[in-house]
């Protein structure tokens, strides 16, 4: 392609490529345009500073769409969430102490927990806590803190302090996006911090991911795949990314 393309033209080309292919690989574009990789990285850095794209290692991705409020997310992929929720609830061992993350899939999971299993359920979500209390005989521990009106989850300094005094067997984590390249992401910074803090107090972390979450991405990273024991997906979801996700998870011995 054109070796002497102006910087402004290169940026237009990068944005068009991003729109068309969903990602930019700096080395590939540099080779195609016959310019240095440093020049492309500089273009990407300037575009990121303008809020036009999201810089990642080796290139760039589109700016993730804003996560809708929880009241809107309840209507997305409802049947898929139910299948994931049933699958996740069936994996809970009798006598376990588990943490249910805030989110629509874990809310569905709360309705399928077995009774008579001597469970303890910890959650930062008032809605999940009420669902567990209504549909099972599990002991319920609610993590307190400032309630986000967007996600309806407790967070902030008080929540962080409470989390440090907890211990659990399994954290069932919900993420806005679950993608083999972009990882586990969420739309709110405080939510990402809360998830990491909870995961650090649990023996293992299991991601629950309905069909609408596979391949999605939000702005804030949550955890690397090597910190995850498993991803529970919809058994009817044939998305090829699921096999890639499974391959990226380092399973405990």
CSV table of C-alpha atoms in Angstrom, one decimal:
chain,number,residue,atom,x,y,z
A,1,UNK,CA,0.0,0.0,0.0
A,2,UNK,CA,1.0,3.7,0.1
A,3,UNK,CA,4.4,4.1,1.7
A,4,UNK,CA,4.1,7.9,2.1
A,5,UNK,CA,0.6,8.0,3.5
A,6,UNK,CA,0.1,11.0,5.9
A,7,UNK,CA,-0.5,10.4,9.6
A,8,UNK,CA,-4.1,11.7,9.2
A,9,UNK,CA,-4.6,9.2,6.4
A,10,UNK,CA,-3.1,6.4,8.4
A,11,UNK,CA,-5.5,7.2,11.3
A,12,UNK,CA,-8.5,7.1,9.0
A,13,UNK,CA,-7.3,3.8,7.6
A,14,UNK,CA,-6.8,2.4,11.1
A,15,UNK,CA,-10.3,3.5,12.2
A,16,UNK,CA,-11.8,2.0,9.0
A,17,UNK,CA,-10.0,-1.3,9.6
A,18,UNK,CA,-11.2,-1.3,13.2
A,19,UNK,CA,-14.8,-0.8,12.1
A,20,UNK,CA,-14.5,-3.5,9.4
A,21,UNK,CA,-12.5,-6.2,11.2
A,22,UNK,CA,-13.1,-5.4,14.9
A,23,UNK,CA,-9.4,-5.2,15.8
A,24,UNK,CA,-6.1,-3.7,14.6
A,25,UNK,CA,-2.8,-5.6,14.8
A,26,UNK,CA,0.0,-3.1,14.7
A,27,UNK,CA,2.6,-5.3,13.1
A,28,UNK,CA,0.2,-6.4,10.3
A,29,UNK,CA,-0.9,-2.9,9.5
A,30,UNK,CA,2.7,-1.6,9.5
A,31,UNK,CA,3.7,-4.4,7.0
A,32,UNK,CA,0.7,-3.6,4.8
A,33,UNK,CA,1.4,0.1,4.7
A,34,UNK,CA,5.2,-0.2,4.5
A,35,UNK,CA,5.8,2.0,7.6
A,36,UNK,CA,7.4,1.3,10.9
A,37,UNK,CA,5.5,-0.4,13.7
A,38,UNK,CA,6.5,2.5,16.0
A,39,UNK,CA,4.6,4.9,13.7
A,40,UNK,CA,1.4,2.7,13.9
A,41,UNK,CA,1.7,2.5,17.6
A,42,UNK,CA,2.0,6.2,17.8
A,43,UNK,CA,-1.1,6.6,15.7
A,44,UNK,CA,-3.0,4.2,17.9
A,45,UNK,CA,-1.8,5.9,21.0
A,46,UNK,CA,-3.0,9.3,19.8
A,47,UNK,CA,-6.4,7.8,18.7
A,48,UNK,CA,-6.8,6.3,22.1
A,49,UNK,CA,-6.1,9.6,23.8
A,50,UNK,CA,-8.9,11.1,21.6
A,51,UNK,CA,-11.2,8.4,22.8
A,52,UNK,CA,-11.6,6.8,19.3
A,53,UNK,CA,-10.3,3.3,20.3
A,54,UNK,CA,-9.0,1.1,23.1
A,55,UNK,CA,-5.3,0.3,23.1
A,56,UNK,CA,-4.3,-3.3,23.9
A,57,UNK,CA,-1.1,-5.3,23.7
A,58,UNK,CA,-0.1,-5.5,20.0
A,59,UNK,CA,-2.8,-3.2,18.6
A,60,UNK,CA,-6.2,-1.9,19.3
A,61,UNK,CA,-9.9,-2.8,19.8
A,62,UNK,CA,-13.1,-0.7,19.5
A,63,UNK,CA,-14.4,1.3,22.5
A,64,UNK,CA,-16.8,-1.1,24.3
A,65,UNK,CA,-20.4,-0.1,24.4
A,66,UNK,CA,-21.7,1.2,27.7
A,67,UNK,CA,-23.2,-1.6,29.8
A,68,UNK,CA,-27.0,-1.3,30.1
A,69,UNK,CA,-28.5,-1.0,33.6
A,70,UNK,CA,-29.4,-4.2,35.4
A,71,UNK,CA,-33.1,-3.8,34.8
A,72,UNK,CA,-32.4,-3.9,31.0
A,73,UNK,CA,-30.0,-6.8,31.2
A,74,UNK,CA,-32.6,-9.0,32.8
A,75,UNK,CA,-34.3,-9.3,29.4
A,76,UNK,CA,-31.2,-10.4,27.5
A,77,UNK,CA,-30.7,-14.1,26.7
A,78,UNK,CA,-33.1,-15.1,29.4
A,79,UNK,CA,-33.4,-18.8,28.4
A,80,UNK,CA,-29.6,-19.1,28.0
A,81,UNK,CA,-29.1,-17.6,31.5
A,82,UNK,CA,-31.5,-20.1,33.0
A,83,UNK,CA,-29.6,-23.0,31.4
A,84,UNK,CA,-26.3,-21.7,32.7
A,85,UNK,CA,-27.9,-21.0,36.2
A,86,UNK,CA,-29.2,-24.6,36.4
A,87,UNK,CA,-25.8,-26.0,35.4
A,88,UNK,CA,-24.0,-23.9,37.9
A,89,UNK,CA,-26.4,-24.6,40.8
A,90,UNK,CA,-26.0,-28.4,40.1
A,91,UNK,CA,-22.2,-28.0,40.6
A,92,UNK,CA,-22.6,-26.7,44.2
A,93,UNK,CA,-21.4,-29.2,46.7
A,94,UNK,CA,-23.4,-29.9,50.0
A,95,UNK,CA,-22.0,-27.9,52.9
A,96,UNK,CA,-20.2,-25.4,50.7
A,97,UNK,CA,-19.8,-21.7,51.3
A,98,UNK,CA,-20.2,-19.9,48.0
A,99,UNK,CA,-20.2,-16.3,46.8
A,100,UNK,CA,-22.8,-15.3,44.2
A,101,UNK,CA,-21.7,-12.3,42.2
A,102,UNK,CA,-24.2,-9.6,41.3
A,103,UNK,CA,-25.8,-10.1,37.9
A,104,UNK,CA,-28.7,-11.6,36.1
A,105,UNK,CA,-27.2,-15.1,35.7
A,106,UNK,CA,-26.3,-15.4,39.3
A,107,UNK,CA,-29.8,-14.1,40.2
A,108,UNK,CA,-31.2,-16.9,38.2
A,109,UNK,CA,-28.8,-19.3,39.9
A,110,UNK,CA,-30.1,-18.2,43.3
A,111,UNK,CA,-33.5,-19.6,42.4
A,112,UNK,CA,-32.1,-23.0,41.7
A,113,UNK,CA,-29.9,-23.7,44.7
A,114,UNK,CA,-30.8,-27.0,46.5
A,115,UNK,CA,-32.5,-27.0,49.8
A,116,UNK,CA,-31.3,-29.2,52.6
A,117,UNK,CA,-27.7,-28.9,51.4
A,118,UNK,CA,-26.4,-26.9,54.4
A,119,UNK,CA,-25.1,-24.0,52.2
A,120,UNK,CA,-23.8,-20.6,53.1
A,121,UNK,CA,-24.3,-18.0,50.4
A,122,UNK,CA,-22.3,-14.7,50.4
A,123,UNK,CA,-23.2,-11.9,48.0
A,124,UNK,CA,-22.8,-8.1,47.4
A,125,UNK,CA,-26.2,-8.0,45.7
A,126,UNK,CA,-29.4,-7.4,47.7
A,127,UNK,CA,-31.5,-8.9,44.9
A,128,UNK,CA,-29.5,-12.1,44.9
A,129,UNK,CA,-29.6,-12.3,48.7
A,130,UNK,CA,-33.4,-12.0,48.7
A,131,UNK,CA,-33.7,-14.6,46.0
A,132,UNK,CA,-31.5,-17.1,47.9
A,133,UNK,CA,-33.6,-16.5,51.1
A,134,UNK,CA,-36.8,-17.0,49.2
A,135,UNK,CA,-35.9,-20.1,47.2
A,136,UNK,CA,-33.6,-22.0,49.5
A,137,UNK,CA,-32.8,-22.6,53.2
A,138,UNK,CA,-29.2,-21.5,52.8
A,139,UNK,CA,-27.6,-19.1,55.3
A,140,UNK,CA,-27.3,-15.7,53.6
A,141,UNK,CA,-24.5,-13.2,54.3
A,142,UNK,CA,-24.9,-9.9,52.6
A,143,UNK,CA,-21.8,-7.8,51.9
A,144,UNK,CA,-22.6,-4.2,52.8
A,145,UNK,CA,-21.4,-1.0,51.2
A,146,UNK,CA,-22.5,1.8,48.9
A,147,UNK,CA,-25.2,0.6,46.5
A,148,UNK,CA,-24.6,1.4,42.8
A,149,UNK,CA,-27.8,2.5,41.3
A,150,UNK,CA,-26.6,1.3,37.9
A,151,UNK,CA,-25.7,-2.3,38.8
A,152,UNK,CA,-27.5,-2.6,42.1
A,153,UNK,CA,-24.4,-4.0,43.8
A,154,UNK,CA,-22.7,-3.0,47.0
A,155,UNK,CA,-19.1,-1.6,46.6
A,156,UNK,CA,-16.7,1.0,47.9
A,157,UNK,CA,-14.5,1.1,51.0
A,158,UNK,CA,-17.1,-0.6,53.3
A,159,UNK,CA,-17.5,-3.5,51.0
A,160,UNK,CA,-13.8,-3.9,50.6
A,161,UNK,CA,-13.4,-4.0,54.4
A,162,UNK,CA,-16.1,-6.6,54.7
A,163,UNK,CA,-14.6,-8.8,52.0
A,164,UNK,CA,-11.3,-9.0,53.8
A,165,UNK,CA,-13.0,-10.9,56.6
A,166,UNK,CA,-14.7,-13.5,54.4
A,167,UNK,CA,-13.6,-16.9,53.2
A,168,UNK,CA,-15.4,-19.2,50.7
A,169,UNK,CA,-15.0,-22.3,48.6
A,170,UNK,CA,-16.3,-21.0,45.3
A,171,UNK,CA,-16.9,-17.6,43.8
A,172,UNK,CA,-19.5,-17.7,41.0
A,173,UNK,CA,-18.4,-14.7,39.0
A,174,UNK,CA,-20.5,-12.9,36.4
A,175,UNK,CA,-18.7,-10.7,33.8
A,176,UNK,CA,-20.0,-8.3,31.1
A,177,UNK,CA,-17.7,-9.9,28.6
A,178,UNK,CA,-16.0,-13.2,28.4
A,179,UNK,CA,-13.6,-13.4,25.4
A,180,UNK,CA,-10.4,-15.5,24.8
A,181,UNK,CA,-8.5,-12.4,23.5
A,182,UNK,CA,-10.0,-9.6,25.6
A,183,UNK,CA,-10.4,-11.6,28.8
A,184,UNK,CA,-13.0,-11.1,31.5
A,185,UNK,CA,-14.3,-7.5,31.6
A,186,UNK,CA,-16.9,-5.4,33.3
A,187,UNK,CA,-18.4,-2.0,32.6
A,188,UNK,CA,-17.7,-0.4,36.0
A,189,UNK,CA,-14.3,0.2,37.7
A,190,UNK,CA,-15.6,-0.3,41.2
A,191,UNK,CA,-17.3,-3.6,40.2
A,192,UNK,CA,-14.0,-4.9,38.8
A,193,UNK,CA,-12.2,-4.1,42.0
A,194,UNK,CA,-14.9,-5.8,44.1
A,195,UNK,CA,-14.8,-8.9,42.0
A,196,UNK,CA,-11.0,-9.2,42.3
A,197,UNK,CA,-11.2,-8.7,46.1
A,198,UNK,CA,-13.8,-11.4,46.4
A,199,UNK,CA,-11.9,-13.8,44.2
A,200,UNK,CA,-8.8,-13.4,46.5
A,201,UNK,CA,-10.9,-14.7,49.4
A,202,UNK,CA,-12.2,-17.8,47.6
A,203,UNK,CA,-10.5,-21.2,47.0
A,204,UNK,CA,-11.6,-21.1,43.4
A,205,UNK,CA,-13.4,-18.8,41.0
A,206,UNK,CA,-15.9,-20.1,38.4
A,207,UNK,CA,-17.3,-17.8,35.7
A,208,UNK,CA,-20.9,-18.1,34.7
A,209,UNK,CA,-21.4,-17.0,31.0
A,210,UNK,CA,-24.6,-17.0,29.1
A,211,UNK,CA,-24.6,-16.8,25.3
A,212,UNK,CA,-24.8,-13.0,25.3
A,213,UNK,CA,-21.5,-12.7,27.3
A,214,UNK,CA,-19.3,-15.0,25.1
A,215,UNK,CA,-17.1,-12.8,22.8
A,216,UNK,CA,-18.3,-9.6,24.5
A,217,UNK,CA,-16.0,-7.0,26.1
A,218,UNK,CA,-16.3,-4.0,28.4
A,219,UNK,CA,-13.9,-1.3,29.5
A,220,UNK,CA,-12.4,-2.7,32.7
A,221,UNK,CA,-10.5,-6.0,33.1
A,222,UNK,CA,-11.4,-8.3,36.0
A,223,UNK,CA,-9.2,-11.3,36.3
A,224,UNK,CA,-6.7,-13.2,34.1
A,225,UNK,CA,-7.7,-16.7,32.8
A,226,UNK,CA,-5.1,-18.3,35.0
A,227,UNK,CA,-7.0,-17.2,38.0
A,228,UNK,CA,-10.2,-19.0,36.9
A,229,UNK,CA,-11.0,-22.7,37.6
A,230,UNK,CA,-13.7,-23.0,35.0
A,231,UNK,CA,-16.3,-21.3,32.8
A,232,UNK,CA,-19.8,-22.6,32.9
A,233,UNK,CA,-21.5,-21.9,29.6
A,234,UNK,CA,-24.9,-22.7,28.0
A,235,UNK,CA,-24.9,-26.3,26.9
A,236,UNK,CA,-26.8,-25.3,23.8
A,237,UNK,CA,-24.4,-22.5,22.8
A,238,UNK,CA,-22.3,-23.5,19.8
A,239,UNK,CA,-20.1,-20.4,19.7
A,240,UNK,CA,-16.6,-21.6,18.7
A,241,UNK,CA,-15.0,-19.2,21.1
A,242,UNK,CA,-16.1,-21.5,24.0
A,243,UNK,CA,-13.4,-24.0,23.0
A,244,UNK,CA,-10.8,-21.2,22.9
A,245,UNK,CA,-11.9,-20.1,26.4
A,246,UNK,CA,-11.6,-23.6,27.8
A,247,UNK,CA,-8.1,-23.9,26.3
A,248,UNK,CA,-7.0,-20.7,28.0
A,249,UNK,CA,-8.0,-21.8,31.5
A,250,UNK,CA,-5.3,-23.3,33.6
A,251,UNK,CA,-7.0,-26.0,35.6
A,252,UNK,CA,-5.8,-26.8,39.2
A,253,UNK,CA,-4.1,-30.2,39.6
